[in-house]
Amino acid sequence: MGGGTEVSDGTDQAPALDIRGLRVVVGAGRAEGEEAEAVRGVDLTLRRGEVLGLVGESGAGKTLTALAALGLTPPGARLRGSVRLLGTELVGLPARELARLRGDRIAMVFQDPSAAFTPVHRIGDQIGEALRVHERPRPSRRAARARAITLLSDTGVPEPERVALSFPHQLSGGLRRRAMIAMAVANRPDVIVADEPTSSLDVTVQARVLAALGDARETTGAALLLVSHDLGVVAQTADRVAVMYAGRIVETAPARELFARPRMPYTAGLLSAAPRVDAAHALSRVPGTQPAPGKAGTGCAFAPRCPVSRPECRVTDPALAAVTQPERGPGRPAARAAERARAAAGASAEHLAACLYPGAGEGAGGGGLFPVGPPPAARPRATAGAAPALRVTGLAATHRTRRGGRLRAVRHVDLTVAAGETVALVGESGAGKSTTLDRIIALTAPEAGRIEVLGRDTAKLTRAEAHRLRGRVQIVLQDPATTLDPRMKIGAILAEPLQAQRVPRAEIAARTPELLAEVELGGEAADRYPHEFSGGQQQRIALARALAVRPELLLLDEPVSALDVSVQAGVLDLLRRLTSAPDGPACLVVSHDLTVVRQIADRVVVMHGGRTVESGPTDTLLTRPRHPYTRTLLWSVPRPDPGARRPLAAPLAPLSGCDTTTGCGFRAQCGAYRELPSEQKRLCEHEAPGPNGPTGASCHFPYPDDATPPPGRPAWRGRPGAH
Amino acid sequence: MSGVRAWAAGRPAAARLGLALIALLCLYAFVGPHLSPHSPTDIDYTALSAGPGARHWFGTNRIGQDVFAQTARGLQKSLLISVSVSAATTALAALVGTCAGYFGGWTDHALTFLVDLLLVVPGFLVLVVVASRLRNAGWPAYAAAIAALGWMVTARAVRAMARSLRERPYVRAARHMGVRPLRIVRGHLLPHLAPFLITHATIAAAAAVVAEAGLSFVGFGVQPPDVSLGTLMADSAEVALTYPWMFFFPTGMLLCFVLAVNLVGEALRTRLDPVAAWAAVRR
C-alpha cells in the first residue's frame, strides 16, 4: 500500500473525506455564556487510501472533528460547515441516509471501546450485525458470524472463535479495540476514523492495535483518519499530519516534512517538548496553556504563548497558507502576499501553516524557539557504604478479589534506591508497580519479604515511629487533579504535611512561599483553589506538598501521565532539578512511559507479572536490554520520527498450556524461549532464574550485549512506499 | 445591597418564598408576643370564645385566652424544638456516619449494628412510652428523645459517602502524609459532606415540628401550662368547626412552616446535592 505518494490523482476523484469550514458549537441552547465554539473552522482533506494523523493536545477539538466526520455531534452541540464523504455532503443529510453511510462507507473506531459495544450481545454477533445491516442480499446470521470470525483473525486477534463468543466485558482493553477495528472494517469502508485508538493502552498492546489497524487498512485500502495526542503513534503510522490547536488546524504537511521542518511555532514546540526514549536531553517547554473553548480571543490563538509573536499576531487571525520554502528573516508583508499568491495558484500546497510568520524562529531550529530547560545534569552518585534510602527484598503482595479469592499482584520484587538516587520502576499495567508502591508507603509489615525505608524495617515499626517516618517519606499520587482536595486553598494543602508533623505555625507560613517558588509558582497561588490551576500547575502543587517536609525519600506514581506534552516537559525539568540537587531526596518513580523514565531516572527496574525482571543503569538498560521482556517493551515504543520508522515489536501471544507456577514466569510470552533447544528449555521450565543474574536480568539466557531487534512479529510493517 | 440581590436572584422563586415565610414566622414567634397586649396565660372573662377582632386579633379560646399570644408561644416552642432536634440529629448522623465509613472494620460493624437496631424500633411508640417518664423534664427532654430516634437514616447515607470519600486520592495522600484520622475527617470529609448535611438539617427541622406536634397532639408532648402548636391543635380539635379560629391559626402556622422549610430544603438539595457538587468538582 502506497500511502500519500501513490494517491496523487485527487483532481478527478473526490477525496475520501473533505471537511470545509467545520465549526462545532458546544453547549448550544444553554445559558448565554456557556455556549462555546470548540471547533473553529477546520479544513481537512483525507485523500483516498492515505493515513492522516490528527494531533493536538487535549481540548484542541480533535474528537469533535472526528465525530463530525461521521456527521455525529455530542448532545447539545451544533455543527456548521461542510463534510463531504466521497463527494456526498453529510451535514444536513437526513438521519436515515447518514445511518446508511455509517458503518458502510465510513466507520469509526471509538476512543472507549467498552462503551462502543453493547454489553449484552456477543462480540461476534455485534460484528455480524454490522454486516447484516449493510450488506444486500442480507447474509444469514450464521454466515455473518463466520465472517466475523474471519474479520477478527484478520485483525490479529488470537483465538478468534473464542473472542467472537465472548461478551465485551470478558475481553481486555487491547482485544476490545481490535474487535472494534474488525467491526469497523466489516463492510470494507472507504474511510476509517480512529479516535485515540491506543490511548490508555500499554505500549506492547498499542503495538498490536496499531498492527491491527495497519492490517485492516491494507486489506480494505481504506483511508484512515487517526486522531491521537501521541506524536510517536502518529509518526509511526501517518502519511500526512495535521496539527490542531484551540479548534483550528494550525499546520498540515507530509509526516516526514512536518516532523523534520515544522513551520508553525506551536508544532515546533510540541515536537521539541516530546521526550525521546533514546537519550536524556534538554526539554523545551511551551509556556502557558491552550485557551479553553470559546476563550480564544481575536488574532492567532497561539499568540499569547508564542515566543516569536508580534503585535499583529494578536490582531490578525492567520489562515492556513502554503509554506513552500523556509523564509529568511522576518516575513515582510510583500513576501507574505507573494506566498499567498503562490498558494492561490495551487503551487505545491502540501505544507500548510496558519501562521503570519511561518518559520520565524527557524534559524535556531525548532527547539531553539522555546525556552529550553537545562540539560540533564550529572547526578551525585550514591556514596558507597551509605545506607540505602529504600531496600525491598522478595516482596510479595496479594489483593482480595471480590469473590473472596486472592490475586497475587506482586510475586517477587527486589529493588534498592540509594540515597540521592532516582530509580524508575517501569512495567505495564497489571505488572504490580502501583501495588509495590502502595505496600512501601503503608509502612507496615509486608505479607512476605522485607521493606527497609531509610534504614528501618517496616515490620518492626511502632505506631509512633511510623508516624515520624512519614515525615521523611512522601508520595505523589497519580492524577494531580484528584490528589488535591478541591475545597482547600493551596496554602492549606501545602501546610497539611507540616501540620501532621506538628511544625509550628510561623514556620509553616514562612515555608509556603518558599515551596511555591521552588516549583515555579507565584506566592499568590496560596490563596487560590486547585481548580483554578492547569494540570501542570496542579502537579507542581502536589510536588510542593510532598517536598514541604524536606523528605529523604520521595515516591512518585506516574508523575506526568495525566499531562499534555507541552506541559509535561516543564514538570520533567522540575523533577530533574529537584532530584539532582545535592541534598535532593532519593526518588522512586513508577511509570509506564519509557521516554519519561529516560529523562529523569539514574537506574531502571523493570517489572513484569509481579516480578522484577531486570534492573540496571538507565543508559545501559534502555540501549542494550538483556531480558527478552525489556527488549519487547523498548522496541514497541514508537519514536516521534517518521524518518526512523521501523517495525514495532508486539509481544507474542502466550503459549497455551504453559504452567508458570514453576520455572521462569515470563516463559509463556518469551520469544527467546521458543527458539531454545529442548534441553535448555528444560532449565527455563524447572528453575526460576535468580532475581538478579550477573547481567542484571532475571533470565537464564539473557541477550548478548548488542542491539539486535527482538524476535516476534513485526507489528506495523514498515511501508517502504511511504518513505 | 447588590450582593443580597445577586444572592436572591440565584435562587428559584419557590426558595425565596420559603425563606420569606420562615422569616415571617420567626418574626411572629419571637416579636409577636411583644406586640400583643395579652399574655398567653391571661384569661379575658369578657371574651370567651370570641372571634378574631380588634381586641383579640386571632380571637380567644373557650376560657378566654388570646389565640394570637398562644399561637406565638406555641410556635416559639415548636421552632426551638425543631431547630435543636435538627442540629442534634445532623451532628449525630455526621459523627456516627463518618466514623463508621472512615474507620471501617470493627467501628463500622458496631455502629452499623446500632443504626440497624434503632431503625427497626417503632419510633413513635417508643416516644409515647418514654414521654410519660419525661413529663417533668421539660421540652429539652422531648427534643432529645425525638432526636435520638431520627438520625439513623442520615447516618447510613453519610457512612456510604464517607466510605467513597475515604478512597479519594487526596484523602489517601493525607493518610500517607501522616495526618491523624480525626483531622482527616474534619478537614477532608466533613467539608465535602456539608451540602448534604445542610440539606438534611432543613428537612429534619420540618420532620421534627411534625413529630413534636403529633406527640403533643396525643398528649405525650409538651405539658400544660406550656403550649406548643400540637397542644393548641389538640385542645381545639373538637371545636374546629364551631370556632374555626382556635384551630385554624396554630394549624396554619404549622403548615406554613413545614411547607416553607421543605421549599428551602428542596432548593438547597438541587443546588448543593452532593452528587451534583462532586460531578462539578471531578470534571
mmCIF file of N, CA and C in Angstrom, chain A residues 25-112:
data_model
loop_
_atom_site.group_PDB
_atom_site.id
_atom_site.type_symbol
_atom_site.label_atom_id
_atom_site.label_comp_id
_atom_site.label_asym_id
_atom_site.label_seq_id
_atom_site.Cartn_x
_atom_site.Cartn_y
_atom_site.Cartn_z
ATOM 1 N N VAL A 25 -20.290 24.063 17.753
ATOM 2 C CA VAL A 25 -20.589 24.852 18.942
ATOM 3 C C VAL A 25 -21.082 23.892 20.003
ATOM 4 N N VAL A 26 -20.437 23.881 21.154
ATOM 5 C CA VAL A 26 -20.899 23.011 22.240
ATOM 6 C C VAL A 26 -21.677 23.837 23.247
ATOM 7 N N GLY A 27 -22.552 23.144 23.953
ATOM 8 C CA GLY A 27 -23.366 23.828 24.961
ATOM 9 C C GLY A 27 -24.424 24.698 24.336
ATOM 10 N N ALA A 28 -24.826 24.376 23.080
ATOM 11 C CA ALA A 28 -25.861 25.170 22.427
ATOM 12 C C ALA A 28 -27.168 25.034 23.193
ATOM 13 N N GLY A 29 -27.920 26.127 23.228
ATOM 14 C CA GLY A 29 -29.221 26.076 23.884
ATOM 15 C C GLY A 29 -29.115 26.264 25.382
ATOM 16 N N ARG A 30 -27.893 26.322 25.898
ATOM 17 C CA ARG A 30 -27.750 26.588 27.324
ATOM 18 C C ARG A 30 -27.643 28.084 27.536
ATOM 19 N N ALA A 31 -27.286 28.462 28.744
ATOM 20 C CA ALA A 31 -27.209 29.878 29.068
ATOM 21 C C ALA A 31 -26.223 30.574 28.121
ATOM 22 N N GLU A 32 -26.385 31.854 28.026
ATOM 23 C CA GLU A 32 -25.646 32.654 27.053
ATOM 24 C C GLU A 32 -24.137 32.401 27.100
ATOM 25 N N GLY A 33 -23.576 32.516 28.289
ATOM 26 C CA GLY A 33 -22.119 32.462 28.406
ATOM 27 C C GLY A 33 -21.528 31.075 28.206
ATOM 28 N N GLU A 34 -22.368 30.027 28.277
ATOM 29 C CA GLU A 34 -21.806 28.683 28.273
ATOM 30 C C GLU A 34 -21.614 28.125 26.871
ATOM 31 N N GLU A 35 -22.163 28.817 25.904
ATOM 32 C CA GLU A 35 -22.007 28.347 24.544
ATOM 33 C C GLU A 35 -20.595 28.668 24.064
ATOM 34 N N ALA A 36 -19.945 27.703 23.484
ATOM 35 C CA ALA A 36 -18.574 27.954 23.085
ATOM 36 C C ALA A 36 -18.275 27.209 21.798
ATOM 37 N N GLU A 37 -17.505 27.847 20.953
ATOM 38 C CA GLU A 37 -17.137 27.219 19.704
ATOM 39 C C GLU A 37 -15.873 26.397 19.944
ATOM 40 N N ALA A 38 -16.027 25.081 19.952
ATOM 41 C CA ALA A 38 -14.894 24.221 20.278
ATOM 42 C C ALA A 38 -14.096 23.868 19.029
ATOM 43 N N VAL A 39 -14.755 23.866 17.897
ATOM 44 C CA VAL A 39 -14.055 23.687 16.624
ATOM 45 C C VAL A 39 -14.345 24.941 15.807
ATOM 46 N N ARG A 40 -13.289 25.649 15.415
ATOM 47 C CA ARG A 40 -13.499 26.977 14.839
ATOM 48 C C ARG A 40 -13.009 27.042 13.402
ATOM 49 N N GLY A 41 -13.677 26.302 12.536
ATOM 50 C CA GLY A 41 -13.323 26.420 11.130
ATOM 51 C C GLY A 41 -12.185 25.495 10.756
ATOM 52 N N VAL A 42 -12.492 24.201 10.665
ATOM 53 C CA VAL A 42 -11.462 23.229 10.310
ATOM 54 C C VAL A 42 -11.589 22.853 8.836
ATOM 55 N N ASP A 43 -10.492 22.935 8.129
ATOM 56 C CA ASP A 43 -10.422 22.450 6.748
ATOM 57 C C ASP A 43 -9.491 21.253 6.753
ATOM 58 N N LEU A 44 -9.987 20.144 6.218
ATOM 59 C CA LEU A 44 -9.190 18.926 6.291
ATOM 60 C C LEU A 44 -9.547 18.068 5.085
ATOM 61 N N THR A 45 -8.527 17.582 4.418
ATOM 62 C CA THR A 45 -8.800 16.702 3.291
ATOM 63 C C THR A 45 -8.117 15.372 3.537
ATOM 64 N N LEU A 46 -8.878 14.319 3.427
ATOM 65 C CA LEU A 46 -8.320 12.977 3.572
ATOM 66 C C LEU A 46 -8.417 12.329 2.201
ATOM 67 N N ARG A 47 -7.241 12.088 1.609
ATOM 68 C CA ARG A 47 -7.263 11.500 0.267
ATOM 69 C C ARG A 47 -7.527 10.009 0.360
ATOM 70 N N ARG A 48 -7.893 9.459 -0.780
ATOM 71 C CA ARG A 48 -8.201 8.026 -0.765
ATOM 72 C C ARG A 48 -6.974 7.214 -0.403
ATOM 73 N N GLY A 49 -7.150 6.310 0.498
ATOM 74 C CA GLY A 49 -6.090 5.379 0.837
ATOM 75 C C GLY A 49 -4.969 5.948 1.682
ATOM 76 N N GLU A 50 -5.089 7.181 2.124
ATOM 77 C CA GLU A 50 -3.966 7.721 2.894
ATOM 78 C C GLU A 50 -4.258 7.657 4.398
ATOM 79 N N VAL A 51 -3.187 7.781 5.177
ATOM 80 C CA VAL A 51 -3.328 7.854 6.630
ATOM 81 C C VAL A 51 -3.027 9.279 7.042
ATOM 82 N N LEU A 52 -4.028 9.923 7.586
ATOM 83 C CA LEU A 52 -3.847 11.294 8.044
ATOM 84 C C LEU A 52 -3.881 11.284 9.556
ATOM 85 N N GLY A 53 -2.807 11.761 10.141
ATOM 86 C CA GLY A 53 -2.757 11.835 11.600
ATOM 87 C C GLY A 53 -3.236 13.200 12.043
ATOM 88 N N LEU A 54 -4.165 13.221 12.982
ATOM 89 C CA LEU A 54 -4.647 14.484 13.524
ATOM 90 C C LEU A 54 -4.129 14.559 14.960
ATOM 91 N N VAL A 55 -3.164 15.436 15.187
ATOM 92 C CA VAL A 55 -2.593 15.508 16.527
ATOM 93 C C VAL A 55 -2.945 16.830 17.185
ATOM 94 N N GLY A 56 -2.819 16.844 18.472
ATOM 95 C CA GLY A 56 -3.103 18.036 19.237
ATOM 96 C C GLY A 56 -3.259 17.641 20.683
ATOM 97 N N GLU A 57 -3.231 18.632 21.551
ATOM 98 C CA GLU A 57 -3.348 18.309 22.963
ATOM 99 C C GLU A 57 -4.817 18.252 23.355
ATOM 100 N N SER A 58 -5.073 17.793 24.575
ATOM 101 C CA SER A 58 -6.464 17.651 24.992
ATOM 102 C C SER A 58 -7.145 19.011 24.948
ATOM 103 N N GLY A 59 -8.386 19.004 24.473
ATOM 104 C CA GLY A 59 -9.130 20.252 24.381
ATOM 105 C C GLY A 59 -8.929 20.981 23.069
ATOM 106 N N ALA A 60 -8.181 20.385 22.138
ATOM 107 C CA ALA A 60 -7.944 21.074 20.873
ATOM 108 C C ALA A 60 -9.111 20.903 19.905
ATOM 109 N N GLY A 61 -10.016 19.970 20.203
ATOM 110 C CA GLY A 61 -11.169 19.758 19.319
ATOM 111 C C GLY A 61 -10.986 18.592 18.377
ATOM 112 N N LYS A 62 -10.023 17.721 18.652
ATOM 113 C CA LYS A 62 -9.755 16.594 17.762
ATOM 114 C C LYS A 62 -10.935 15.631 17.693
ATOM 115 N N THR A 63 -11.433 15.252 18.869
ATOM 116 C CA THR A 63 -12.503 14.264 18.906
ATOM 117 C C THR A 63 -13.769 14.801 18.263
ATOM 118 N N LEU A 64 -14.069 16.077 18.530
ATOM 119 C CA LEU A 64 -15.258 16.675 17.919
ATOM 120 C C LEU A 64 -15.135 16.654 16.399
ATOM 121 N N THR A 65 -13.936 16.937 15.913
ATOM 122 C CA THR A 65 -13.723 16.914 14.466
ATOM 123 C C THR A 65 -13.921 15.506 13.926
ATOM 124 N N ALA A 66 -13.375 14.518 14.651
ATOM 125 C CA ALA A 66 -13.509 13.135 14.199
ATOM 126 C C ALA A 66 -14.974 12.706 14.181
ATOM 127 N N LEU A 67 -15.704 13.096 15.207
ATOM 128 C CA LEU A 67 -17.124 12.741 15.254
ATOM 129 C C LEU A 67 -17.874 13.414 14.114
ATOM 130 N N ALA A 68 -17.527 14.679 13.863
ATOM 131 C CA ALA A 68 -18.203 15.418 12.810
ATOM 132 C C ALA A 68 -17.968 14.767 11.454
ATOM 133 N N ALA A 69 -16.825 14.090 11.304
ATOM 134 C CA ALA A 69 -16.541 13.417 10.042
ATOM 135 C C ALA A 69 -17.585 12.346 9.751
ATOM 136 N N LEU A 70 -18.243 11.855 10.793
ATOM 137 C CA LEU A 70 -19.306 10.875 10.605
ATOM 138 C C LEU A 70 -20.670 11.540 10.685
ATOM 139 N N GLY A 71 -20.678 12.854 10.733
ATOM 140 C CA GLY A 71 -21.941 13.561 10.887
ATOM 141 C C GLY A 71 -22.509 13.421 12.277
ATOM 142 N N LEU A 72 -21.664 13.096 13.241
ATOM 143 C CA LEU A 72 -22.128 12.928 14.615
ATOM 144 C C LEU A 72 -21.786 14.170 15.426
ATOM 145 N N THR A 73 -22.635 14.466 16.396
ATOM 146 C CA THR A 73 -22.303 15.519 17.348
ATOM 147 C C THR A 73 -22.651 15.018 18.734
ATOM 148 N N PRO A 74 -21.892 15.412 19.726
ATOM 149 C CA PRO A 74 -22.305 15.075 21.089
ATOM 150 C C PRO A 74 -23.574 15.837 21.432
ATOM 151 N N PRO A 75 -24.318 15.379 22.465
ATOM 152 C CA PRO A 75 -25.561 16.064 22.783
ATOM 153 C C PRO A 75 -25.325 17.547 23.065
ATOM 154 N N GLY A 76 -26.184 18.364 22.528
ATOM 155 C CA GLY A 76 -26.088 19.796 22.806
ATOM 156 C C GLY A 76 -25.110 20.534 21.914
ATOM 157 N N ALA A 77 -24.494 19.824 20.952
ATOM 158 C CA ALA A 77 -23.547 20.503 20.078
ATOM 159 C C ALA A 77 -24.195 20.763 18.723
ATOM 160 N N ARG A 78 -23.762 21.829 18.085
ATOM 161 C CA ARG A 78 -24.285 22.164 16.765
ATOM 162 C C ARG A 78 -23.157 22.155 15.746
ATOM 163 N N LEU A 79 -23.483 21.731 14.551
ATOM 164 C CA LEU A 79 -22.486 21.535 13.510
ATOM 165 C C LEU A 79 -22.749 22.530 12.390
ATOM 166 N N ARG A 80 -21.675 23.207 11.939
ATOM 167 C CA ARG A 80 -21.823 24.036 10.751
ATOM 168 C C ARG A 80 -20.649 23.780 9.828
ATOM 169 N N GLY A 81 -20.814 24.125 8.586
ATOM 170 C CA GLY A 81 -19.746 23.886 7.620
ATOM 171 C C GLY A 81 -20.100 22.712 6.736
ATOM 172 N N SER A 82 -19.089 22.136 6.126
ATOM 173 C CA SER A 82 -19.369 21.083 5.166
ATOM 174 C C SER A 82 -18.464 19.878 5.412
ATOM 175 N N VAL A 83 -19.063 18.698 5.408
ATOM 176 C CA VAL A 83 -18.293 17.457 5.494
ATOM 177 C C VAL A 83 -18.715 16.609 4.310
ATOM 178 N N ARG A 84 -17.795 16.385 3.378
ATOM 179 C CA ARG A 84 -18.139 15.596 2.201
ATOM 180 C C ARG A 84 -17.424 14.263 2.266
ATOM 181 N N LEU A 85 -18.228 13.210 2.173
ATOM 182 C CA LEU A 85 -17.672 11.862 2.151
ATOM 183 C C LEU A 85 -17.794 11.358 0.724
ATOM 184 N N LEU A 86 -16.678 11.180 0.053
ATOM 185 C CA LEU A 86 -16.670 10.745 -1.345
ATOM 186 C C LEU A 86 -17.602 11.606 -2.175
ATOM 187 N N GLY A 87 -17.614 12.903 -1.876
ATOM 188 C CA GLY A 87 -18.437 13.819 -2.650
ATOM 189 C C GLY A 87 -19.846 14.016 -2.124
ATOM 190 N N THR A 88 -20.259 13.224 -1.151
ATOM 191 C CA THR A 88 -21.609 13.352 -0.599
ATOM 192 C C THR A 88 -21.581 14.235 0.637
ATOM 193 N N GLU A 89 -22.405 15.256 0.621
ATOM 194 C CA GLU A 89 -22.445 16.159 1.763
ATOM 195 C C GLU A 89 -23.139 15.470 2.937
ATOM 196 N N LEU A 90 -22.483 15.436 4.095
ATOM 197 C CA LEU A 90 -23.072 14.767 5.256
ATOM 198 C C LEU A 90 -23.854 15.718 6.148
ATOM 199 N N VAL A 91 -23.413 16.991 6.201
ATOM 200 C CA VAL A 91 -24.098 17.933 7.078
ATOM 201 C C VAL A 91 -25.478 18.227 6.502
ATOM 202 N N GLY A 92 -26.460 18.016 7.304
ATOM 203 C CA GLY A 92 -27.821 18.264 6.856
ATOM 204 C C GLY A 92 -28.468 17.070 6.181
ATOM 205 N N LEU A 93 -27.729 15.970 6.100
ATOM 206 C CA LEU A 93 -28.299 14.763 5.484
ATOM 207 C C LEU A 93 -29.299 14.135 6.460
ATOM 208 N N PRO A 94 -30.436 13.639 5.964
ATOM 209 C CA PRO A 94 -31.398 13.009 6.871
ATOM 210 C C PRO A 94 -30.750 11.840 7.623
ATOM 211 N N ALA A 95 -31.221 11.610 8.850
ATOM 212 C CA ALA A 95 -30.621 10.595 9.712
ATOM 213 C C ALA A 95 -30.580 9.228 9.050
ATOM 214 N N ARG A 96 -31.612 8.904 8.284
ATOM 215 C CA ARG A 96 -31.676 7.597 7.609
ATOM 216 C C ARG A 96 -30.535 7.402 6.634
ATOM 217 N N GLU A 97 -30.316 8.470 5.859
ATOM 218 C CA GLU A 97 -29.250 8.414 4.865
ATOM 219 C C GLU A 97 -27.891 8.288 5.542
ATOM 220 N N LEU A 98 -27.732 9.076 6.625
ATOM 221 C CA LEU A 98 -26.475 9.042 7.365
ATOM 222 C C LEU A 98 -26.215 7.640 7.887
ATOM 223 N N ALA A 99 -27.252 7.032 8.445
ATOM 224 C CA ALA A 99 -27.101 5.696 9.021
ATOM 225 C C ALA A 99 -26.691 4.696 7.950
ATOM 226 N N ARG A 100 -27.155 4.922 6.726
ATOM 227 C CA ARG A 100 -26.817 4.004 5.649
ATOM 228 C C ARG A 100 -25.318 4.103 5.310
ATOM 229 N N LEU A 101 -24.789 5.326 5.406
ATOM 230 C CA LEU A 101 -23.376 5.520 5.085
ATOM 231 C C LEU A 101 -22.461 5.037 6.210
ATOM 232 N N ARG A 102 -22.888 5.314 7.419
ATOM 233 C CA ARG A 102 -22.062 4.946 8.563
ATOM 234 C C ARG A 102 -21.966 3.446 8.695
ATOM 235 N N GLY A 103 -20.789 2.983 8.906
ATOM 236 C CA GLY A 103 -20.602 1.539 9.037
ATOM 237 C C GLY A 103 -20.439 0.884 7.682
ATOM 238 N N ASP A 104 -20.783 1.624 6.628
ATOM 239 C CA ASP A 104 -20.673 1.051 5.298
ATOM 240 C C ASP A 104 -19.535 1.723 4.535
ATOM 241 N N ARG A 105 -19.670 3.038 4.305
ATOM 242 C CA ARG A 105 -18.624 3.764 3.594
ATOM 243 C C ARG A 105 -17.624 4.390 4.560
ATOM 244 N N ILE A 106 -18.098 4.690 5.769
ATOM 245 C CA ILE A 106 -17.213 5.309 6.759
ATOM 246 C C ILE A 106 -17.460 4.603 8.088
ATOM 247 N N ALA A 107 -16.393 4.331 8.799
ATOM 248 C CA ALA A 107 -16.551 3.612 10.062
ATOM 249 C C ALA A 107 -15.672 4.248 11.113
ATOM 250 N N MET A 108 -16.089 4.066 12.339
ATOM 251 C CA MET A 108 -15.380 4.737 13.429
ATOM 252 C C MET A 108 -14.835 3.706 14.411
ATOM 253 N N VAL A 109 -13.625 3.948 14.861
ATOM 254 C CA VAL A 109 -13.081 3.177 15.984
ATOM 255 C C VAL A 109 -13.086 4.135 17.157
ATOM 256 N N PHE A 110 -13.959 3.862 18.114
ATOM 257 C CA PHE A 110 -14.151 4.826 19.192
ATOM 258 C C PHE A 110 -13.048 4.750 20.222
ATOM 259 N N GLN A 111 -12.913 5.882 20.936
ATOM 260 C CA GLN A 111 -11.888 6.009 21.949
ATOM 261 C C GLN A 111 -12.084 4.993 23.065
ATOM 262 N N ASP A 112 -13.323 4.806 23.469
ATOM 263 C CA ASP A 112 -13.604 3.924 24.590
ATOM 264 C C ASP A 112 -14.397 2.720 24.098
#
